CSV table of N, CA, C and O in Angstrom, one decimal:
chain,number,residue,atom,x,y,z
A,22,GLY,N,-127.3,-2.1,-187.1
A,22,GLY,CA,-128.7,-2.3,-186.6
A,22,GLY,C,-128.5,-2.3,-185.5
A,22,GLY,O,-127.1,-1.9,-184.6
A,23,PHE,N,-129.4,-2.6,-184.6
A,23,PHE,CA,-129.6,-2.2,-183.0
A,23,PHE,C,-128.6,-3.7,-182.6
A,23,PHE,O,-129.2,-4.8,-182.7
A,24,ARG,N,-128.1,-3.8,-181.4
A,24,ARG,CA,-127.7,-5.3,-180.9
A,24,ARG,C,-128.5,-4.9,-179.1
A,24,ARG,O,-128.1,-4.0,-178.1
A,25,TYR,N,-128.8,-6.3,-178.8
A,25,TYR,CA,-129.2,-6.2,-177.1
A,25,TYR,C,-128.9,-7.7,-176.8
A,25,TYR,O,-128.9,-8.8,-177.5
A,26,TYR,N,-128.0,-7.5,-175.9
A,26,TYR,CA,-127.8,-8.5,-175.0
A,26,TYR,C,-127.7,-8.7,-173.3
A,26,TYR,O,-127.1,-7.7,-172.7
A,27,VAL,N,-127.5,-9.9,-172.8
A,27,VAL,CA,-127.2,-9.8,-171.7
A,27,VAL,C,-126.3,-10.6,-171.2
A,27,VAL,O,-125.6,-11.8,-171.8
A,28,VAL,N,-125.5,-9.8,-169.8
A,28,VAL,CA,-124.2,-10.4,-169.4
A,28,VAL,C,-124.3,-11.2,-168.2
A,28,VAL,O,-125.0,-10.7,-167.2
A,29,THR,N,-124.4,-12.5,-167.9
A,29,THR,CA,-124.7,-12.8,-166.5
A,29,THR,C,-123.4,-13.3,-166.0
A,29,THR,O,-122.8,-13.9,-166.1
A,30,ASP,N,-122.8,-12.8,-165.1
A,30,ASP,CA,-121.3,-13.0,-164.1
A,30,ASP,C,-121.3,-13.8,-163.0
A,30,ASP,O,-122.4,-13.1,-162.3
A,31,CYS,N,-120.5,-14.4,-162.3
A,31,CYS,CA,-120.3,-15.1,-160.9
A,31,CYS,C,-118.5,-14.5,-160.5
A,31,CYS,O,-117.8,-15.2,-161.3
A,32,GLU,N,-118.5,-13.7,-159.7
A,32,GLU,CA,-117.0,-13.7,-159.5
A,32,GLU,C,-117.0,-14.0,-158.1
A,32,GLU,O,-118.0,-13.9,-156.9
A,33,PHE,N,-116.0,-15.2,-158.0
A,33,PHE,CA,-115.3,-14.8,-156.8
A,33,PHE,C,-114.1,-15.6,-155.9
A,33,PHE,O,-113.0,-15.6,-157.2
A,34,ASN,N,-113.8,-15.1,-154.6
A,34,ASN,CA,-112.4,-15.8,-154.4
A,34,ASN,C,-112.4,-17.1,-154.1
A,34,ASN,O,-111.2,-17.7,-153.5
A,35,SER,N,-113.8,-17.7,-153.6
A,35,SER,CA,-113.2,-19.0,-153.1
A,35,SER,C,-115.0,-19.9,-153.2
A,35,SER,O,-115.8,-19.3,-153.8
A,36,SER,N,-115.4,-20.9,-152.8
A,36,SER,CA,-116.6,-21.6,-153.1
A,36,SER,C,-117.0,-21.1,-152.4
A,36,SER,O,-118.5,-21.9,-152.3
A,37,LYS,N,-117.2,-21.0,-151.0
A,37,LYS,CA,-118.1,-20.6,-150.3
A,37,LYS,C,-119.3,-18.9,-151.0
A,37,LYS,O,-119.2,-18.3,-151.5
A,38,LEU,N,-120.4,-19.9,-150.6
A,38,LEU,CA,-121.7,-18.8,-151.1
A,38,LEU,C,-121.6,-17.1,-151.0
A,38,LEU,O,-121.5,-16.2,-151.8
A,39,ASN,N,-120.9,-16.7,-149.8
A,39,ASN,CA,-120.4,-15.2,-148.9
A,39,ASN,C,-119.8,-14.9,-149.8
A,39,ASN,O,-119.9,-13.5,-150.1
A,40,ASP,N,-118.6,-15.7,-150.7
A,40,ASP,CA,-117.9,-14.5,-151.3
A,40,ASP,C,-118.0,-14.5,-153.0
A,40,ASP,O,-116.8,-14.4,-153.5
A,41,ILE,N,-119.1,-15.3,-153.2
A,41,ILE,CA,-119.4,-15.0,-154.7
A,41,ILE,C,-120.4,-13.5,-154.7
A,41,ILE,O,-121.2,-13.6,-154.1
A,42,GLU,N,-120.3,-12.8,-155.6
A,42,GLU,CA,-121.1,-11.7,-156.4
A,42,GLU,C,-121.4,-12.6,-158.0
A,42,GLU,O,-121.1,-12.4,-158.7
A,43,TYR,N,-122.6,-12.1,-157.9
A,43,TYR,CA,-123.6,-12.5,-158.6
A,43,TYR,C,-124.0,-11.3,-159.5
A,43,TYR,O,-124.7,-10.4,-158.5
A,44,THR,N,-123.9,-11.0,-161.2
A,44,THR,CA,-124.5,-10.2,-161.5
A,44,THR,C,-125.3,-10.2,-162.6
A,44,THR,O,-124.5,-11.4,-163.7
A,45,GLN,N,-126.1,-8.8,-163.3
A,45,GLN,CA,-126.8,-9.7,-164.3
A,45,GLN,C,-126.8,-8.2,-165.2
A,45,GLN,O,-127.3,-7.9,-164.4
A,46,SER,N,-126.4,-8.1,-166.1
A,46,SER,CA,-126.3,-6.8,-166.7
A,46,SER,C,-126.5,-6.7,-168.2
A,46,SER,O,-126.6,-7.8,-169.3
A,47,TYR,N,-127.8,-5.4,-168.6
A,47,TYR,CA,-128.4,-5.4,-170.1
A,47,TYR,C,-127.4,-4.4,-170.7
A,47,TYR,O,-127.5,-3.6,-169.8
A,48,TYR,N,-127.5,-4.7,-171.6
A,48,TYR,CA,-126.7,-3.8,-172.6
A,48,TYR,C,-128.1,-3.3,-173.6
A,48,TYR,O,-128.5,-4.5,-174.3
A,49,TYR,N,-127.6,-2.9,-174.4
A,49,TYR,CA,-128.2,-2.3,-175.9
A,49,TYR,C,-127.6,-1.0,-176.6
A,49,TYR,O,-126.7,0.0,-175.9
A,50,ASN,N,-127.0,-1.3,-177.6
A,50,ASN,CA,-125.6,-1.0,-178.4
A,50,ASN,C,-124.7,-0.4,-177.5
A,50,ASN,O,-124.2,0.8,-177.6
A,51,LYS,N,-124.2,-1.7,-176.9
A,51,LYS,CA,-123.0,-1.8,-176.1
A,51,LYS,C,-122.8,-0.7,-174.7
A,51,LYS,O,-121.8,-0.6,-174.4
A,52,LEU,N,-124.1,-0.1,-174.4
A,52,LEU,CA,-124.2,0.5,-173.5
A,52,LEU,C,-125.1,-0.3,-172.4
A,52,LEU,O,-126.1,-0.4,-172.9
A,53,GLU,N,-124.4,-0.6,-171.2
A,53,GLU,CA,-125.2,-1.2,-170.1
A,53,GLU,C,-126.0,-0.2,-169.8
A,53,GLU,O,-125.7,1.1,-169.6
A,54,TYR,N,-127.9,-0.5,-169.4
A,54,TYR,CA,-128.4,0.2,-169.3
A,54,TYR,C,-128.9,0.2,-167.7
A,54,TYR,O,-129.7,0.8,-167.1
A,55,VAL,N,-128.8,-1.7,-167.3
A,55,VAL,CA,-130.0,-1.7,-166.2
A,55,VAL,C,-128.4,-2.5,-165.9
A,55,VAL,O,-128.2,-3.8,-166.9
A,56,ARG,N,-128.8,-3.2,-164.4
A,56,ARG,CA,-128.1,-4.4,-163.9
A,56,ARG,C,-128.2,-4.7,-162.6
A,56,ARG,O,-128.7,-3.5,-161.6
A,57,PHE,N,-128.5,-6.0,-162.0
A,57,PHE,CA,-128.8,-6.6,-160.8
A,57,PHE,C,-127.4,-7.3,-160.8
A,57,PHE,O,-126.6,-7.6,-161.4
A,58,SER,N,-127.3,-6.7,-158.8
A,58,SER,CA,-126.1,-7.2,-158.7
A,58,SER,C,-126.4,-7.9,-157.0
A,58,SER,O,-127.1,-7.5,-156.4
A,59,SER,N,-125.9,-8.9,-157.1
A,59,SER,CA,-126.3,-10.0,-155.5
A,59,SER,C,-125.6,-8.8,-154.4
A,59,SER,O,-126.7,-9.1,-153.3
A,60,GLY,N,-124.8,-8.3,-154.4
A,60,GLY,CA,-124.2,-7.2,-153.2
A,60,GLY,C,-125.0,-6.5,-153.0
A,60,GLY,O,-125.1,-6.0,-152.1
A,61,VAL,N,-125.9,-5.7,-153.9
A,61,VAL,CA,-126.8,-4.8,-153.9
A,61,VAL,C,-128.2,-5.2,-153.4
A,61,VAL,O,-129.4,-4.6,-152.8
A,62,GLY,N,-128.3,-5.9,-153.7
A,62,GLY,CA,-129.4,-7.0,-153.9
A,62,GLY,C,-130.8,-6.4,-154.6
A,62,GLY,O,-131.8,-6.8,-154.1
A,63,LYS,N,-130.2,-5.7,-156.0
A,63,LYS,CA,-131.7,-4.9,-156.3
A,63,LYS,C,-131.4,-4.4,-157.8
A,63,LYS,O,-130.0,-4.7,-157.8
A,64,TYR,N,-131.7,-4.5,-158.8
A,64,TYR,CA,-132.1,-4.2,-160.3
A,64,TYR,C,-131.4,-2.1,-159.8
A,64,TYR,O,-132.2,-1.4,-159.1
A,65,VAL,N,-130.2,-1.9,-160.8
A,65,VAL,CA,-129.9,-0.5,-160.6
A,65,VAL,C,-130.1,0.0,-162.3
A,65,VAL,O,-129.4,-0.7,-163.0
A,66,GLY,N,-130.5,0.8,-162.5
A,66,GLY,CA,-130.7,1.8,-163.7
A,66,GLY,C,-129.5,2.7,-163.9
A,66,GLY,O,-129.4,3.4,-163.2
A,67,TYR,N,-129.2,2.5,-165.0
A,67,TYR,CA,-127.9,3.6,-165.9
A,67,TYR,C,-128.3,4.7,-166.5
A,67,TYR,O,-127.5,5.7,-167.0
A,68,THR,N,-129.4,4.5,-167.1
A,68,THR,CA,-129.9,5.2,-168.3
A,68,THR,C,-131.6,5.4,-167.7
A,68,THR,O,-132.2,5.2,-167.0
A,69,GLU,N,-132.2,6.7,-168.6
A,69,GLU,CA,-133.4,6.6,-168.2
A,69,GLU,C,-134.3,5.6,-168.4
A,69,GLU,O,-134.9,5.2,-167.6
A,70,HIS,N,-134.0,4.7,-169.7
A,70,HIS,CA,-134.6,3.1,-169.6
A,70,HIS,C,-134.2,2.7,-168.8
A,70,HIS,O,-135.9,2.1,-168.2
A,71,GLY,N,-133.4,2.6,-168.2
A,71,GLY,CA,-132.6,1.3,-167.4
A,71,GLY,C,-133.7,2.1,-166.0
A,71,GLY,O,-133.8,0.7,-165.1
A,72,ILE,N,-133.5,2.9,-165.6
A,72,ILE,CA,-133.9,3.3,-164.2
A,72,ILE,C,-135.4,2.9,-164.0
A,72,ILE,O,-135.9,2.2,-163.1
A,73,LYS,N,-136.3,3.2,-165.3
A,73,LYS,CA,-137.8,3.1,-165.6
A,73,LYS,C,-137.9,1.5,-165.1
A,73,LYS,O,-139.0,0.7,-164.4
A,74,ASN,N,-137.3,0.7,-165.8
A,74,ASN,CA,-137.2,-1.0,-165.9
A,74,ASN,C,-137.0,-1.3,-164.4
A,74,ASN,O,-137.5,-2.2,-163.5
A,75,ALA,N,-135.8,-0.5,-163.5
A,75,ALA,CA,-135.0,-0.8,-162.3
A,75,ALA,C,-136.7,-0.6,-161.5
A,75,ALA,O,-136.1,-1.6,-160.5
A,76,GLU,N,-136.8,0.2,-161.4
A,76,GLU,CA,-138.1,0.5,-160.7
A,76,GLU,C,-139.3,-0.5,-160.9
A,76,GLU,O,-139.6,-1.0,-159.6
A,77,ARG,N,-139.5,-0.6,-162.0
A,77,ARG,CA,-140.5,-1.8,-162.2
A,77,ARG,C,-140.1,-3.3,-161.3
A,77,ARG,O,-140.9,-3.9,-161.2
A,78,TRP,N,-138.9,-3.6,-161.5
A,78,TRP,CA,-138.9,-5.0,-161.8
A,78,TRP,C,-138.4,-4.9,-159.9
A,78,TRP,O,-138.5,-6.2,-159.8
A,79,ASN,N,-137.9,-4.0,-159.4
A,79,ASN,CA,-137.2,-3.6,-157.8
A,79,ASN,C,-139.1,-3.8,-157.0
A,79,ASN,O,-138.7,-4.4,-156.0
A,80,ASN,N,-140.0,-3.9,-157.6
A,80,ASN,CA,-141.3,-3.7,-156.9
A,80,ASN,C,-142.0,-4.6,-157.5
A,80,ASN,O,-143.1,-5.3,-157.4
A,81,GLY,N,-141.6,-6.3,-158.0
A,81,GLY,CA,-142.4,-7.3,-158.9
A,81,GLY,C,-141.3,-8.1,-158.5
A,81,GLY,O,-140.3,-8.7,-158.0
A,82,PRO,N,-142.2,-9.9,-159.2
A,82,PRO,CA,-141.3,-10.6,-158.6
A,82,PRO,C,-140.4,-11.0,-159.4
A,82,PRO,O,-139.3,-11.9,-159.0
A,83,GLU,N,-139.5,-10.7,-160.7
A,83,GLU,CA,-138.5,-10.4,-160.9
A,83,GLU,C,-136.9,-10.1,-160.1
A,83,GLU,O,-136.3,-10.7,-160.0
A,84,VAL,N,-137.3,-9.1,-159.2
A,84,VAL,CA,-135.7,-9.0,-158.2
A,84,VAL,C,-136.0,-10.5,-157.2
A,84,VAL,O,-135.4,-10.7,-157.1
A,85,ILE,N,-137.0,-11.2,-156.7
A,85,ILE,CA,-137.2,-11.9,-155.9
A,85,ILE,C,-136.4,-13.1,-156.5
A,85,ILE,O,-135.6,-14.0,-156.0
A,86,ALA,N,-136.5,-13.6,-157.7
A,86,ALA,CA,-136.3,-14.7,-158.5
A,86,ALA,C,-135.2,-14.1,-159.0
A,86,ALA,O,-134.1,-15.7,-158.9
A,87,ARG,N,-134.3,-13.4,-158.7
A,87,ARG,CA,-132.7,-12.7,-159.5
A,87,ARG,C,-132.2,-12.9,-158.4
A,87,ARG,O,-131.0,-13.7,-158.1
A,88,ARG,N,-132.7,-12.7,-157.3
A,88,ARG,CA,-131.7,-12.9,-155.8
A,88,ARG,C,-131.6,-14.5,-155.6
A,88,ARG,O,-130.3,-14.9,-154.9
A,89,ALA,N,-132.5,-15.2,-155.6
A,89,ALA,CA,-132.2,-16.7,-155.9
A,89,ALA,C,-131.2,-17.0,-156.8
A,89,ALA,O,-130.5,-18.3,-156.6
A,90,GLU,N,-131.0,-16.8,-157.5
A,90,GLU,CA,-129.9,-17.0,-158.9
A,90,GLU,C,-128.4,-17.2,-158.7
A,90,GLU,O,-127.2,-18.2,-158.6
A,91,LYS,N,-127.8,-16.3,-157.6
A,91,LYS,CA,-126.7,-16.4,-156.7
A,91,LYS,C,-126.3,-17.8,-156.2
A,91,LYS,O,-125.4,-18.4,-156.7
A,92,GLU,N,-127.3,-18.6,-155.9
A,92,GLU,CA,-127.2,-19.9,-155.2
A,92,GLU,C,-127.4,-21.0,-156.4
A,92,GLU,O,-126.9,-21.7,-156.5
A,93,ARG,N,-128.7,-20.7,-156.8
A,93,ARG,CA,-128.9,-22.0,-157.8
A,93,ARG,C,-127.7,-21.7,-159.4
A,93,ARG,O,-127.6,-22.7,-159.4
A,94,TYR,N,-127.3,-20.2,-159.8
A,94,TYR,CA,-126.2,-20.5,-160.6
A,94,TYR,C,-125.0,-21.1,-160.4
A,94,TYR,O,-124.3,-21.4,-160.9
A,95,CYS,N,-124.7,-19.5,-160.1
A,95,CYS,CA,-123.1,-18.9,-159.2
A,95,CYS,C,-122.7,-20.1,-158.4
A,95,CYS,O,-121.9,-21.1,-158.6
A,96,PHE,N,-123.3,-20.7,-157.1
A,96,PHE,CA,-122.7,-22.0,-156.7
A,96,PHE,C,-122.7,-23.1,-156.7
A,96,PHE,O,-121.7,-23.5,-156.8
A,97,HIS,N,-123.7,-23.5,-157.7
A,97,HIS,CA,-123.2,-24.9,-158.5
A,97,HIS,C,-122.0,-25.0,-159.1
A,97,HIS,O,-121.3,-25.6,-159.3
A,98,ASN,N,-122.2,-23.6,-160.2
A,98,ASN,CA,-121.1,-23.9,-161.4
A,98,ASN,C,-119.6,-23.7,-160.8
A,98,ASN,O,-118.5,-24.1,-161.1
A,99,VAL,N,-119.8,-22.8,-159.8
A,99,VAL,CA,-118.4,-22.3,-159.2
A,99,VAL,C,-117.6,-23.8,-158.7
A,99,VAL,O,-116.5,-24.0,-158.5
A,100,GLY,N,-118.9,-24.5,-157.5
A,100,GLY,CA,-118.4,-25.8,-156.9
A,100,GLY,C,-117.7,-26.9,-158.1
A,100,GLY,O,-116.5,-27.2,-158.1
A,101,ILE,N,-118.2,-26.9,-159.5
A,101,ILE,CA,-118.0,-27.6,-160.7
A,101,ILE,C,-116.7,-26.9,-161.0
A,101,ILE,O,-115.5,-27.9,-161.1
A,102,PHE,N,-116.4,-26.0,-161.3
A,102,PHE,CA,-115.0,-25.2,-161.6
A,102,PHE,C,-113.9,-25.7,-160.7
A,102,PHE,O,-113.2,-26.1,-161.1
A,103,THR,N,-114.2,-25.3,-160.0
A,103,THR,CA,-113.1,-25.1,-158.4
A,103,THR,C,-113.0,-27.0,-158.5
A,103,THR,O,-111.4,-26.7,-158.2
A,104,GLU,N,-113.8,-28.1,-158.3
A,104,GLU,CA,-113.4,-29.1,-158.4
A,104,GLU,C,-112.3,-29.6,-159.4
A,104,GLU,O,-111.7,-30.1,-159.3
A,105,SER,N,-113.4,-29.0,-160.6
A,105,SER,CA,-112.3,-29.5,-161.5
A,105,SER,C,-110.5,-28.9,-162.0
A,105,SER,O,-109.8,-29.7,-162.6
A,106,ALA,N,-110.7,-27.4,-161.7
A,106,ALA,CA,-109.2,-26.6,-161.7
A,106,ALA,C,-108.4,-27.6,-160.6
A,106,ALA,O,-107.3,-27.6,-160.5
A,107,LEU,N,-109.0,-27.7,-159.3
A,107,LEU,CA,-108.1,-28.7,-158.3
A,107,LEU,C,-107.5,-30.1,-158.4
A,107,LEU,O,-106.5,-30.4,-158.0
A,108,THR,N,-108.6,-30.5,-159.7
A,108,THR,CA,-107.9,-31.8,-160.0
A,108,THR,C,-107.2,-32.0,-161.1
A,108,THR,O,-106.5,-32.9,-161.5
A,109,LYS,N,-107.2,-30.7,-161.7
A,109,LYS,CA,-105.9,-30.7,-162.5
A,109,LYS,C,-104.4,-29.9,-162.3
A,109,LYS,O,-103.9,-30.3,-163.4
A,110,SER,N,-104.7,-29.7,-161.2
A,110,SER,CA,-103.5,-28.8,-160.7
A,110,SER,C,-102.3,-29.5,-160.1
A,110,SER,O,-102.9,-30.8,-159.6
């Protein structure tokens, strides 16, 4: 069968918002076909289908909503993770 999945990731070196990289990658059959990266600030396609989706999403409301996810999703969770790790060390 075919498999579709999305991976959301927050990479960070500190709890400062500027040091956090938010990515959301879309996969089909283990092949990444499009990705949003907060470092780039837009979607980038890696396959023919991904390029078409990236163009459409970059010209619509999807890219604006995704740009806000770094602060909403990552900043909140990194703060919780950092606080938890520091209290246990």
